[in-house]
PDB file of C-alpha atoms and ligand atoms in Angstrom:
ATOM      1  CA  MET A1271      13.418  27.867  -6.007  1.00  0.00           C
ATOM      2  CA  THR A1272      15.808  28.688  -3.188  1.00  0.00           C
ATOM      3  CA  ILE A1273      17.215  25.741  -1.302  1.00  0.00           C
ATOM      4  CA  GLU A1274      17.356  26.459   2.408  1.00  0.00           C
ATOM      5  CA  SER A1275      20.600  25.927   4.282  1.00  0.00           C
ATOM      6  CA  PHE A1276      20.451  24.100   7.629  1.00  0.00           C
ATOM      7  CA  ALA A1277      17.431  22.091   6.345  1.00  0.00           C
ATOM      8  CA  LEU A1278      16.614  18.448   5.670  1.00  0.00           C
ATOM      9  CA  TYR A1279      14.313  17.853   2.695  1.00  0.00           C
ATOM     10  CA  VAL A1280      12.358  14.559   2.781  1.00  0.00           C
ATOM     11  CA  VAL A1281      11.784  13.805  -0.901  1.00  0.00           C
ATOM     12  CA  ALA A1282       9.313  11.281  -2.355  1.00  0.00           C
ATOM     13  CA  THR A1283      10.605   9.533  -5.490  1.00  0.00           C
ATOM     14  CA  PRO A1284       8.830   7.474  -8.216  1.00  0.00           C
ATOM     15  CA  LEU A1285       7.391   3.983  -7.625  1.00  0.00           C
ATOM     16  CA  GLY A1286       8.525   2.904 -11.070  1.00  0.00           C
ATOM     17  CA  ASN A1287       7.607   5.572 -13.587  1.00  0.00           C
ATOM     18  CA  LEU A1288      10.431   8.107 -13.540  1.00  0.00           C
ATOM     19  CA  ALA A1289       8.161  10.812 -14.949  1.00  0.00           C
ATOM     20  CA  ASP A1290       6.512  10.871 -11.513  1.00  0.00           C
ATOM     21  CA  LEU A1291       9.463  12.725  -9.952  1.00  0.00           C
ATOM     22  CA  SER A1292       7.855  16.133  -9.386  1.00  0.00           C
ATOM     23  CA  PRO A1293       9.480  19.306 -10.724  1.00  0.00           C
ATOM     24  CA  ARG A1294       9.907  20.491  -7.114  1.00  0.00           C
ATOM     25  CA  ALA A1295      11.604  17.219  -6.142  1.00  0.00           C
ATOM     26  CA  GLN A1296      13.934  17.590  -9.143  1.00  0.00           C
ATOM     27  CA  GLU A1297      14.868  21.116  -8.085  1.00  0.00           C
ATOM     28  CA  VAL A1298      15.567  20.017  -4.537  1.00  0.00           C
ATOM     29  CA  LEU A1299      17.706  17.040  -5.601  1.00  0.00           C
ATOM     30  CA  ARG A1300      19.613  19.296  -7.979  1.00  0.00           C
ATOM     31  CA  GLY A1301      20.108  22.025  -5.422  1.00  0.00           C
ATOM     32  CA  VAL A1302      20.976  20.362  -2.115  1.00  0.00           C
ATOM     33  CA  GLY A1303      24.542  19.842  -0.940  1.00  0.00           C
ATOM     34  CA  TRP A1304      24.033  16.169  -0.108  1.00  0.00           C
ATOM     35  CA  ILE A1305      21.539  13.384  -0.795  1.00  0.00           C
ATOM     36  CA  ALA A1306      21.100  10.709   1.875  1.00  0.00           C
ATOM     37  CA  ALA A1307      19.841   7.593   0.084  1.00  0.00           C
ATOM     38  CA  GLU A1308      18.578   4.163   1.175  1.00  0.00           C
ATOM     39  CA  ASP A1309      20.655   2.637  -1.635  1.00  0.00           C
ATOM     40  CA  THR A1310      23.115   5.045  -3.213  1.00  0.00           C
ATOM     41  CA  ARG A1311      23.485   2.950  -6.386  1.00  0.00           C
ATOM     42  CA  HIS A1312      19.729   2.822  -6.928  1.00  0.00           C
ATOM     43  CA  THR A1313      19.385   6.573  -6.387  1.00  0.00           C
ATOM     44  CA  GLN A1314      22.317   7.197  -8.719  1.00  0.00           C
ATOM     45  CA  GLY A1315      20.186   5.654 -11.490  1.00  0.00           C
ATOM     46  CA  LEU A1316      17.367   8.121 -10.813  1.00  0.00           C
ATOM     47  CA  LEU A1317      19.777  11.056 -10.667  1.00  0.00           C
ATOM     48  CA  SER A1318      21.491  10.063 -13.932  1.00  0.00           C
ATOM     49  CA  HIS A1319      18.110   9.951 -15.682  1.00  0.00           C
ATOM     50  CA  PHE A1320      17.582  13.609 -14.735  1.00  0.00           C
ATOM     51  CA  ALA A1321      21.249  14.554 -15.313  1.00  0.00           C
ATOM     52  CA  ILE A1322      21.604  15.526 -11.662  1.00  0.00           C
ATOM     53  CA  SER A1323      25.042  15.245 -10.126  1.00  0.00           C
ATOM     54  CA  ALA A1324      25.110  15.110  -6.345  1.00  0.00           C
ATOM     55  CA  ARG A1325      27.133  13.965  -3.378  1.00  0.00           C
ATOM     56  CA  LEU A1326      25.519  10.864  -1.883  1.00  0.00           C
ATOM     57  CA  LEU A1327      25.665   9.280   1.530  1.00  0.00           C
ATOM     58  CA  ALA A1328      24.019   6.035   2.678  1.00  0.00           C
ATOM     59  CA  ALA A1329      21.056   6.088   5.079  1.00  0.00           C
ATOM     60  CA  HIS A1330      19.510   2.619   5.255  1.00  0.00           C
ATOM     61  CA  GLU A1331      17.758   0.620   7.957  1.00  0.00           C
ATOM     62  CA  HIS A1332      21.032  -0.813   9.328  1.00  0.00           C
ATOM     63  CA  ASN A1333      22.866   2.519   9.766  1.00  0.00           C
ATOM     64  CA  GLU A1334      20.062   5.015  10.308  1.00  0.00           C
ATOM     65  CA  ARG A1335      21.282   6.341  13.673  1.00  0.00           C
ATOM     66  CA  GLN A1336      24.825   6.743  12.411  1.00  0.00           C
ATOM     67  CA  ALA A1337      23.558   8.345   9.177  1.00  0.00           C
ATOM     68  CA  ALA A1338      21.497  10.756  11.275  1.00  0.00           C
ATOM     69  CA  GLY A1339      24.713  11.844  13.008  1.00  0.00           C
ATOM     70  CA  GLN A1340      26.418  12.446   9.652  1.00  0.00           C
ATOM     71  CA  ILE A1341      23.429  14.413   8.358  1.00  0.00           C
ATOM     72  CA  ILE A1342      23.310  16.555  11.512  1.00  0.00           C
ATOM     73  CA  ASP A1343      27.041  17.326  11.084  1.00  0.00           C
ATOM     74  CA  LYS A1344      26.362  18.541   7.535  1.00  0.00           C
ATOM     75  CA  LEU A1345      23.379  20.638   8.645  1.00  0.00           C
ATOM     76  CA  THR A1346      25.453  22.116  11.482  1.00  0.00           C
ATOM     77  CA  ALA A1347      27.999  23.189   8.853  1.00  0.00           C
ATOM     78  CA  GLY A1348      25.218  25.057   7.009  1.00  0.00           C
ATOM     79  CA  GLU A1349      24.595  22.474   4.295  1.00  0.00           C
ATOM     80  CA  SER A1350      21.245  21.326   2.957  1.00  0.00           C
ATOM     81  CA  VAL A1351      20.471  17.597   2.738  1.00  0.00           C
ATOM     82  CA  ALA A1352      17.766  15.604   0.903  1.00  0.00           C
ATOM     83  CA  LEU A1353      16.618  12.237   2.221  1.00  0.00           C
ATOM     84  CA  VAL A1354      15.265   9.662  -0.265  1.00  0.00           C
ATOM     85  CA  SER A1355      14.366   5.984  -0.189  1.00  0.00           C
ATOM     86  CA  ASP A1356      14.434   3.530  -3.102  1.00  0.00           C
ATOM     87  CA  ALA A1357      10.841   4.251  -4.097  1.00  0.00           C
ATOM     88  CA  GLY A1358       7.954   6.319  -2.840  1.00  0.00           C
ATOM     89  CA  THR A1359       7.859   8.305   0.367  1.00  0.00           C
ATOM     90  CA  PRO A1360      10.657   7.885   2.925  1.00  0.00           C
ATOM     91  CA  ALA A1361       9.558   6.621   6.360  1.00  0.00           C
ATOM     92  CA  VAL A1362       6.503   4.843   4.894  1.00  0.00           C
ATOM     93  CA  SER A1363       7.520   1.169   5.288  1.00  0.00           C
ATOM     94  CA  ASP A1364      10.994   2.532   4.558  1.00  0.00           C
ATOM     95  CA  PRO A1365      13.877   3.999   6.556  1.00  0.00           C
ATOM     96  CA  GLY A1366      13.749   7.712   7.315  1.00  0.00           C
ATOM     97  CA  ALA A1367      11.783   8.195  10.536  1.00  0.00           C
ATOM     98  CA  LYS A1368      14.838   7.888  12.800  1.00  0.00           C
ATOM     99  CA  VAL A1369      16.789  10.387  10.708  1.00  0.00           C
ATOM    100  CA  VAL A1370      13.900  12.856  10.773  1.00  0.00           C
ATOM    101  CA  GLU A1371      13.418  12.402  14.525  1.00  0.00           C
ATOM    102  CA  ALA A1372      17.116  13.039  15.236  1.00  0.00           C
ATOM    103  CA  VAL A1373      17.336  16.025  12.871  1.00  0.00           C
ATOM    104  CA  ARG A1374      14.240  17.583  14.391  1.00  0.00           C
ATOM    105  CA  ALA A1375      15.524  16.939  17.924  1.00  0.00           C
ATOM    106  CA  ALA A1376      18.776  18.669  16.981  1.00  0.00           C
ATOM    107  CA  GLY A1377      16.722  21.764  16.137  1.00  0.00           C
ATOM    108  CA  PHE A1378      16.937  21.733  12.338  1.00  0.00           C
ATOM    109  CA  LYS A1379      14.098  22.340   9.906  1.00  0.00           C
ATOM    110  CA  VAL A1380      12.560  19.341   8.095  1.00  0.00           C
ATOM    111  CA  ILE A1381      10.807  20.113   4.790  1.00  0.00           C
ATOM    112  CA  PRO A1382       8.654  17.403   3.155  1.00  0.00           C
ATOM    113  CA  ILE A1383       8.523  17.253  -0.651  1.00  0.00           C
ATOM    114  CA  PRO A1384       5.400  15.123  -1.264  1.00  0.00           C
ATOM    115  CA  GLY A1385       4.991  12.680  -4.104  1.00  0.00           C
ATOM    116  CA  PRO A1386       4.319   9.018  -4.831  1.00  0.00           C
ATOM    117  CA  SER A1387       3.376   6.532  -2.163  1.00  0.00           C
ATOM    118  CA  ALA A1388       2.131   3.075  -3.130  1.00  0.00           C
ATOM    119  CA  ALA A1389      -0.614   3.035  -0.463  1.00  0.00           C
ATOM    120  CA  VAL A1390      -2.194   6.328  -1.505  1.00  0.00           C
ATOM    121  CA  THR A1391      -1.736   5.565  -5.211  1.00  0.00           C
ATOM    122  CA  ALA A1392      -3.625   2.269  -4.783  1.00  0.00           C
ATOM    123  CA  LEU A1393      -6.335   3.889  -2.665  1.00  0.00           C
ATOM    124  CA  SER A1394      -6.896   6.574  -5.278  1.00  0.00           C
ATOM    125  CA  ALA A1395      -7.781   3.954  -7.894  1.00  0.00           C
ATOM    126  CA  ALA A1396      -9.452   1.376  -5.628  1.00  0.00           C
ATOM    127  CA  GLY A1397     -12.945   2.823  -5.846  1.00  0.00           C
ATOM    128  CA  LEU A1398     -13.696   2.119  -2.194  1.00  0.00           C
ATOM    129  CA  ALA A1399     -15.993   4.599  -0.531  1.00  0.00           C
ATOM    130  CA  ASP A1400     -14.809   3.835   3.007  1.00  0.00           C
ATOM    131  CA  ALA A1401     -14.229   7.073   4.831  1.00  0.00           C
ATOM    132  CA  ARG A1402     -11.512   5.561   6.995  1.00  0.00           C
ATOM    133  CA  TRP A1403      -8.492   3.436   6.210  1.00  0.00           C
ATOM    134  CA  LEU A1404      -5.745   1.916   8.275  1.00  0.00           C
ATOM    135  CA  PHE A1405      -2.252   1.552   6.845  1.00  0.00           C
ATOM    136  CA  VAL A1406      -0.964  -1.832   8.026  1.00  0.00           C
ATOM    137  CA  GLY A1407       2.028  -2.132   5.683  1.00  0.00           C
ATOM    138  CA  PHE A1408       3.751  -5.525   5.685  1.00  0.00           C
ATOM    139  CA  LEU A1409       2.183  -8.311   7.753  1.00  0.00           C
ATOM    140  CA  PRO A1410       4.573 -10.661   9.588  1.00  0.00           C
ATOM    141  CA  ALA A1411       6.297 -13.199   7.315  1.00  0.00           C
ATOM    142  CA  LYS A1412       5.539 -16.149   9.617  1.00  0.00           C
ATOM    143  CA  ALA A1413       2.074 -17.643   9.030  1.00  0.00           C
ATOM    144  CA  GLY A1414       1.151 -17.945  12.728  1.00  0.00           C
ATOM    145  CA  GLU A1415       2.070 -14.360  13.540  1.00  0.00           C
ATOM    146  CA  ARG A1416       0.371 -13.142  10.367  1.00  0.00           C
ATOM    147  CA  ARG A1417      -2.916 -14.839  11.265  1.00  0.00           C
ATOM    148  CA  ARG A1418      -2.746 -13.541  14.837  1.00  0.00           C
ATOM    149  CA  GLU A1419      -2.317 -10.011  13.548  1.00  0.00           C
ATOM    150  CA  LEU A1420      -5.213 -10.446  11.123  1.00  0.00           C
ATOM    151  CA  GLU A1421      -7.423 -11.712  13.951  1.00  0.00           C
ATOM    152  CA  ALA A1422      -6.622  -8.498  15.807  1.00  0.00           C
ATOM    153  CA  LEU A1423      -7.479  -6.419  12.717  1.00  0.00           C
ATOM    154  CA  LYS A1424     -10.796  -8.169  12.106  1.00  0.00           C
ATOM    155  CA  ALA A1425     -12.812  -5.763  14.224  1.00  0.00           C
ATOM    156  CA  VAL A1426     -11.265  -2.575  12.820  1.00  0.00           C
ATOM    157  CA  ASP A1427     -14.052  -0.627  11.132  1.00  0.00           C
ATOM    158  CA  ALA A1428     -12.010   0.735   8.238  1.00  0.00           C
ATOM    159  CA  ALA A1429     -10.412  -0.310   4.977  1.00  0.00           C
ATOM    160  CA  LEU A1430      -7.098  -2.103   5.631  1.00  0.00           C
ATOM    161  CA  VAL A1431      -4.105  -1.299   3.427  1.00  0.00           C
ATOM    162  CA  PHE A1432      -1.247  -3.821   3.157  1.00  0.00           C
ATOM    163  CA  TYR A1433       2.053  -4.029   1.319  1.00  0.00           C
ATOM    164  CA  GLU A1434       3.231  -7.433   0.104  1.00  0.00           C
ATOM    165  CA  ALA A1435       6.103  -9.006  -1.782  1.00  0.00           C
ATOM    166  CA  PRO A1436       5.514 -11.405  -4.700  1.00  0.00           C
ATOM    167  CA  HIS A1437       6.847 -14.505  -2.894  1.00  0.00           C
ATOM    168  CA  ARG A1438       4.288 -14.116  -0.119  1.00  0.00           C
ATOM    169  CA  ILE A1439       1.250 -12.738  -1.978  1.00  0.00           C
ATOM    170  CA  VAL A1440      -0.508 -16.106  -2.400  1.00  0.00           C
ATOM    171  CA  ASP A1441      -0.190 -17.105   1.278  1.00  0.00           C
ATOM    172  CA  MET A1442      -1.064 -13.625   2.437  1.00  0.00           C
ATOM    173  CA  VAL A1443      -4.283 -13.333   0.400  1.00  0.00           C
ATOM    174  CA  ALA A1444      -5.262 -16.888   1.432  1.00  0.00           C
ATOM    175  CA  ASP A1445      -4.900 -15.827   5.080  1.00  0.00           C
ATOM    176  CA  LEU A1446      -6.914 -12.648   4.484  1.00  0.00           C
ATOM    177  CA  ALA A1447      -9.728 -14.705   2.920  1.00  0.00           C
ATOM    178  CA  ALA A1448      -9.626 -17.254   5.743  1.00  0.00           C
ATOM    179  CA  THR A1449      -9.603 -14.710   8.548  1.00  0.00           C
ATOM    180  CA  LEU A1450     -11.653 -11.691   7.463  1.00  0.00           C
ATOM    181  CA  GLU A1451     -15.291 -11.502   6.358  1.00  0.00           C
ATOM    182  CA  PRO A1452     -15.229 -13.137   2.857  1.00  0.00           C
ATOM    183  CA  ALA A1453     -17.651 -10.629   1.325  1.00  0.00           C
ATOM    184  CA  ARG A1454     -15.430  -7.639   2.128  1.00  0.00           C
ATOM    185  CA  PRO A1455     -14.216  -5.971  -1.064  1.00  0.00           C
ATOM    186  CA  LEU A1456     -10.651  -6.777  -2.077  1.00  0.00           C
ATOM    187  CA  VAL A1457      -8.430  -4.672  -4.321  1.00  0.00           C
ATOM    188  CA  ILE A1458      -5.112  -6.071  -5.512  1.00  0.00           C
ATOM    189  CA  ALA A1459      -2.959  -3.344  -7.081  1.00  0.00           C
ATOM    190  CA  ARG A1460       0.247  -4.595  -8.681  1.00  0.00           C
ATOM    191  CA  GLU A1461       3.090  -2.874 -10.501  1.00  0.00           C
ATOM    192  CA  LEU A1462       1.581   0.573  -9.980  1.00  0.00           C
ATOM    193  CA  THR A1463       2.790   3.195 -12.465  1.00  0.00           C
ATOM    194  CA  LYS A1464       4.759   0.507 -14.357  1.00  0.00           C
ATOM    195  CA  THR A1465       4.211  -1.201 -17.718  1.00  0.00           C
ATOM    196  CA  PHE A1466       2.244  -4.129 -16.304  1.00  0.00           C
ATOM    197  CA  GLU A1467       0.153  -2.149 -13.843  1.00  0.00           C
ATOM    198  CA  GLN A1468      -3.005  -4.022 -12.868  1.00  0.00           C
ATOM    199  CA  ILE A1469      -5.741  -3.149 -10.391  1.00  0.00           C
ATOM    200  CA  HIS A1470      -8.172  -5.975  -9.728  1.00  0.00           C
ATOM    201  CA  ALA A1471     -11.283  -5.717  -7.546  1.00  0.00           C
ATOM    202  CA  CYS A1472     -13.363  -8.664  -6.330  1.00  0.00           C
ATOM    203  CA  PRO A1473     -14.912 -10.010  -3.134  1.00  0.00           C
ATOM    204  CA  LEU A1474     -12.209 -11.189  -0.715  1.00  0.00           C
ATOM    205  CA  ALA A1475     -13.457 -14.778  -1.054  1.00  0.00           C
ATOM    206  CA  ASP A1476     -12.480 -14.734  -4.767  1.00  0.00           C
ATOM    207  CA  GLY A1477      -8.951 -13.335  -4.256  1.00  0.00           C
ATOM    208  CA  PRO A1478      -7.057 -16.657  -3.997  1.00  0.00           C
ATOM    209  CA  ALA A1479      -8.673 -17.970  -7.211  1.00  0.00           C
ATOM    210  CA  TRP A1480      -7.771 -14.777  -9.094  1.00  0.00           C
ATOM    211  CA  LEU A1481      -4.126 -15.096  -8.045  1.00  0.00           C
ATOM    212  CA  ALA A1482      -4.083 -18.780  -9.028  1.00  0.00           C
ATOM    213  CA  GLU A1483      -5.635 -18.306 -12.476  1.00  0.00           C
ATOM    214  CA  ASP A1484      -2.563 -16.663 -14.039  1.00  0.00           C
ATOM    215  CA  PRO A1485       1.076 -16.745 -12.828  1.00  0.00           C
ATOM    216  CA  ASN A1486       1.400 -13.119 -13.954  1.00  0.00           C
ATOM    217  CA  HIS A1487      -1.138 -12.136 -11.294  1.00  0.00           C
ATOM    218  CA  GLN A1488       1.448 -13.127  -8.672  1.00  0.00           C
ATOM    219  CA  ARG A1489       4.320 -11.072 -10.130  1.00  0.00           C
ATOM    220  CA  GLY A1490       5.617  -7.674  -9.126  1.00  0.00           C
ATOM    221  CA  GLU A1491       5.018  -5.391  -6.185  1.00  0.00           C
ATOM    222  CA  PHE A1492       1.668  -5.356  -4.436  1.00  0.00           C
ATOM    223  CA  VAL A1493      -0.659  -3.146  -2.483  1.00  0.00           C
ATOM    224  CA  VAL A1494      -3.597  -5.138  -1.136  1.00  0.00           C
ATOM    225  CA  ILE A1495      -6.652  -3.322   0.207  1.00  0.00           C
ATOM    226  CA  VAL A1496      -9.544  -4.931   2.048  1.00  0.00           C
ATOM    227  CA  GLY A1497     -12.586  -2.669   2.243  1.00  0.00           C
ATOM    228  CA  ALA A1498     -14.422  -2.243   5.530  1.00  0.00           C
ATOM    229  CA  ALA A1499     -16.889  -4.963   6.488  1.00  0.00           C
ATOM    230  CA  PRO A1500     -20.304  -4.191   4.976  1.00  0.00           C
ATOM    231  CA  ALA A1501     -22.479  -2.693   7.722  1.00  0.00           C
ATOM    232  CA  ALA A1502     -25.652  -4.324   6.385  1.00  0.00           C
ATOM    233  CA  VAL A1503     -24.296  -7.779   7.236  1.00  0.00           C
ATOM    234  CA  GLU A1504     -24.231  -6.948  10.932  1.00  0.00           C
ATOM    235  CA  GLU A1505     -27.566  -5.141  10.907  1.00  0.00           C
ATOM    236  CA  GLY A1506     -29.376  -7.766   8.826  1.00  0.00           C
ATOM    237  CA  LEU A1507     -30.695  -7.373   5.281  1.00  0.00           C
ATOM    238  CA  PRO A1508     -33.992  -5.727   4.378  1.00  0.00           C
ATOM    239  CA  ALA A1509     -36.670  -8.459   4.184  1.00  0.00           C
ATOM    240  CA  GLU A1510     -37.271  -7.739   0.489  1.00  0.00           C
ATOM    241  CA  ALA A1511     -33.578  -8.240  -0.337  1.00  0.00           C
ATOM    242  CA  GLU A1512     -33.390 -11.459   1.669  1.00  0.00           C
ATOM    243  CA  ARG A1513     -36.502 -12.780  -0.125  1.00  0.00           C
ATOM    244  CA  ALA A1514     -35.098 -11.971  -3.569  1.00  0.00           C
ATOM    245  CA  LEU A1515     -31.778 -13.575  -2.696  1.00  0.00           C
ATOM    246  CA  VAL A1516     -33.350 -16.790  -1.424  1.00  0.00           C
ATOM    247  CA  LEU A1517     -35.523 -17.036  -4.529  1.00  0.00           C
ATOM    248  CA  LEU A1518     -32.594 -16.557  -6.883  1.00  0.00           C
ATOM    249  CA  LEU A1519     -30.447 -19.092  -5.024  1.00  0.00           C
ATOM    250  CA  ASP A1520     -33.346 -21.554  -5.055  1.00  0.00           C
ATOM    251  CA  GLU A1521     -33.474 -21.111  -8.828  1.00  0.00           C
ATOM    252  CA  GLY A1522     -29.915 -22.405  -8.896  1.00  0.00           C
ATOM    253  CA  LEU A1523     -28.069 -19.150  -9.645  1.00  0.00           C
ATOM    254  CA  PRO A1524     -24.418 -19.018  -8.523  1.00  0.00           C
ATOM    255  CA  VAL A1525     -23.789 -16.981  -5.349  1.00  0.00           C
ATOM    256  CA  LYS A1526     -22.124 -14.075  -7.136  1.00  0.00           C
ATOM    257  CA  GLN A1527     -24.845 -13.720  -9.768  1.00  0.00           C
ATOM    258  CA  ALA A1528     -27.659 -14.091  -7.243  1.00  0.00           C
ATOM    259  CA  ALA A1529     -26.127 -11.349  -5.083  1.00  0.00           C
ATOM    260  CA  LYS A1530     -25.664  -9.087  -8.099  1.00  0.00           C
ATOM    261  CA  LEU A1531     -29.227  -9.528  -9.316  1.00  0.00           C
ATOM    262  CA  ALA A1532     -30.759  -9.148  -5.850  1.00  0.00           C
ATOM    263  CA  ALA A1533     -28.724  -5.970  -5.416  1.00  0.00           C
ATOM    264  CA  ALA A1534     -29.986  -4.600  -8.727  1.00  0.00           C
ATOM    265  CA  LEU A1535     -33.591  -5.540  -7.894  1.00  0.00           C
ATOM    266  CA  THR A1536     -33.687  -4.154  -4.370  1.00  0.00           C
ATOM    267  CA  GLY A1537     -31.001  -1.467  -4.236  1.00  0.00           C
ATOM    268  CA  THR A1538     -29.240  -3.287  -1.385  1.00  0.00           C
ATOM    269  CA  ALA A1539     -25.416  -3.359  -1.145  1.00  0.00           C
ATOM    270  CA  LYS A1540     -24.006  -6.184  -3.279  1.00  0.00           C
ATOM    271  CA  ASN A1541     -21.315  -7.050  -0.725  1.00  0.00           C
ATOM    272  CA  ALA A1542     -23.885  -7.547   2.012  1.00  0.00           C
ATOM    273  CA  LEU A1543     -25.971  -9.758  -0.254  1.00  0.00           C
ATOM    274  CA  TYR A1544     -22.906 -11.737  -1.270  1.00  0.00           C
ATOM    275  CA  ALA A1545     -22.035 -12.361   2.387  1.00  0.00           C
ATOM    276  CA  ARG A1546     -25.585 -13.469   3.141  1.00  0.00           C
ATOM    277  CA  ALA A1547     -25.637 -15.710   0.032  1.00  0.00           C
ATOM    278  CA  LEU A1548     -22.450 -17.423   1.229  1.00  0.00           C
ATOM    279  CA  GLU A1549     -24.060 -17.989   4.642  1.00  0.00           C
ATOM    280  CA  LEU A1550     -27.191 -19.413   3.043  1.00  0.00           C
ATOM    281  CA  LYS A1551     -25.095 -21.702   0.822  1.00  0.00           C
ATOM    282  CA  ASP A1552     -23.157 -22.898   3.871  1.00  0.00           C
ATOM    283  CA  GLY A1553     -26.456 -23.704   5.559  1.00  0.00           C
ATOM    284  CA  ALA A1554     -26.191 -20.965   8.192  1.00  0.00           C
ATOM    285  CA  ALA A1555     -29.478 -19.524   9.542  1.00  0.00           C
TER     286      ALA A1555
HETATM  287  N1  SAM B1838       8.041   4.043   0.741  1.00  0.00           N
HETATM  288  C1  SAM B1838       7.234   3.319  -0.198  1.00  0.00           C
HETATM  289  C2  SAM B1838       5.891   4.045  -0.346  1.00  0.00           C
HETATM  290  O1  SAM B1838       5.829   5.240  -0.121  1.00  0.00           O
HETATM  291  O2  SAM B1838       4.913   3.423  -0.747  1.00  0.00           O
HETATM  292  C3  SAM B1838       7.068   1.873   0.203  1.00  0.00           C
HETATM  293  C4  SAM B1838       8.355   1.114   0.303  1.00  0.00           C
HETATM  294  S1  SAM B1838       8.154  -0.550   0.796  1.00  0.00           S
HETATM  295  C5  SAM B1838       9.802  -1.028   1.176  1.00  0.00           C
HETATM  296  C6  SAM B1838       7.964  -1.398  -0.716  1.00  0.00           C
HETATM  297  C7  SAM B1838       6.553  -1.952  -0.883  1.00  0.00           C
HETATM  298  O3  SAM B1838       5.684  -0.931  -1.351  1.00  0.00           O
HETATM  299  C8  SAM B1838       6.468  -3.061  -1.917  1.00  0.00           C
HETATM  300  O4  SAM B1838       6.775  -4.333  -1.383  1.00  0.00           O
HETATM  301  C9  SAM B1838       5.005  -2.981  -2.308  1.00  0.00           C
HETATM  302  O5  SAM B1838       4.196  -3.596  -1.337  1.00  0.00           O
HETATM  303  C10 SAM B1838       4.764  -1.464  -2.271  1.00  0.00           C
HETATM  304  N2  SAM B1838       5.073  -0.897  -3.587  1.00  0.00           N
HETATM  305  C11 SAM B1838       6.141  -0.156  -3.936  1.00  0.00           C
HETATM  306  N3  SAM B1838       6.078   0.156  -5.248  1.00  0.00           N
HETATM  307  C12 SAM B1838       4.948  -0.400  -5.724  1.00  0.00           C
HETATM  308  C13 SAM B1838       4.328  -0.451  -7.006  1.00  0.00           C
HETATM  309  N4  SAM B1838       4.894   0.132  -8.059  1.00  0.00           N
HETATM  310  N5  SAM B1838       3.157  -1.122  -7.133  1.00  0.00           N
HETATM  311  C14 SAM B1838       2.588  -1.721  -6.078  1.00  0.00           C
HETATM  312  N6  SAM B1838       3.132  -1.716  -4.849  1.00  0.00           N
HETATM  313  C15 SAM B1838       4.303  -1.063  -4.670  1.00  0.00           C
END
């Protein structure tokens, strides 16, 4: 592979499993004149693993404009530069966009080298059939702001994809469950590509209890996905499904089991039945 002079390569790096650095990414990192890294020490670890020696410069969120200037100087001199973040795809909840914008504005070529991104990795294994999804990234750290933002997201007709840190995961999922439709599907994907990878799916209403049941469930790095609100809830359930659900609840079955059985009996979406069962339990009409 020929490395182009006067070009900035934007290179995705592994989320945890070093074997996920693509052969093309390896070639680029080996071949460029400079690597601009979010954390040069962190990137040095990745490079050492692949026996790549390179000249590094720092490009993090506090010096991005200045780093862009340095990178443009190198490109002007005919060098090639690769831009990497600590993990995943640069500019996705990571620094990089300002560098790319400045390099492009200066008239240089920008070449993406695709690879891991936590959001897409989680979506690929979430099993949600929603055609549309909205990448939200990190919600605000302050509870009030977080809830306000969730209120604004409530009406979005798409799956919502969030990033979260371990020290906020419990509060964040509690706020999701309190603000959004409780029967929406929830997928909590933690430690993707790493030894303790776990991908848990449940109704949103059950998310807080799942996190509380084992301290390990609260450890690591998280992608949280909330599936789109089930359409059947807004349109009303088929009469047959409603009848089956009421009967099963009257027989004393727990909400989850009643919804599951009614879904199996009538072919109606389980999430919609679960939402209706919660309403019936709460005494709503
Ligand atoms: N640029 C990265 C990408 O392409 O996904 C995201 C960087 S952002 C600073 C870091 C966040 O991504 C973490 O707090 C977590 O929400 C998510 N993340 C990164 N690695 C992950 C992993 N292995 N498993 C789950 N989530 C991860």
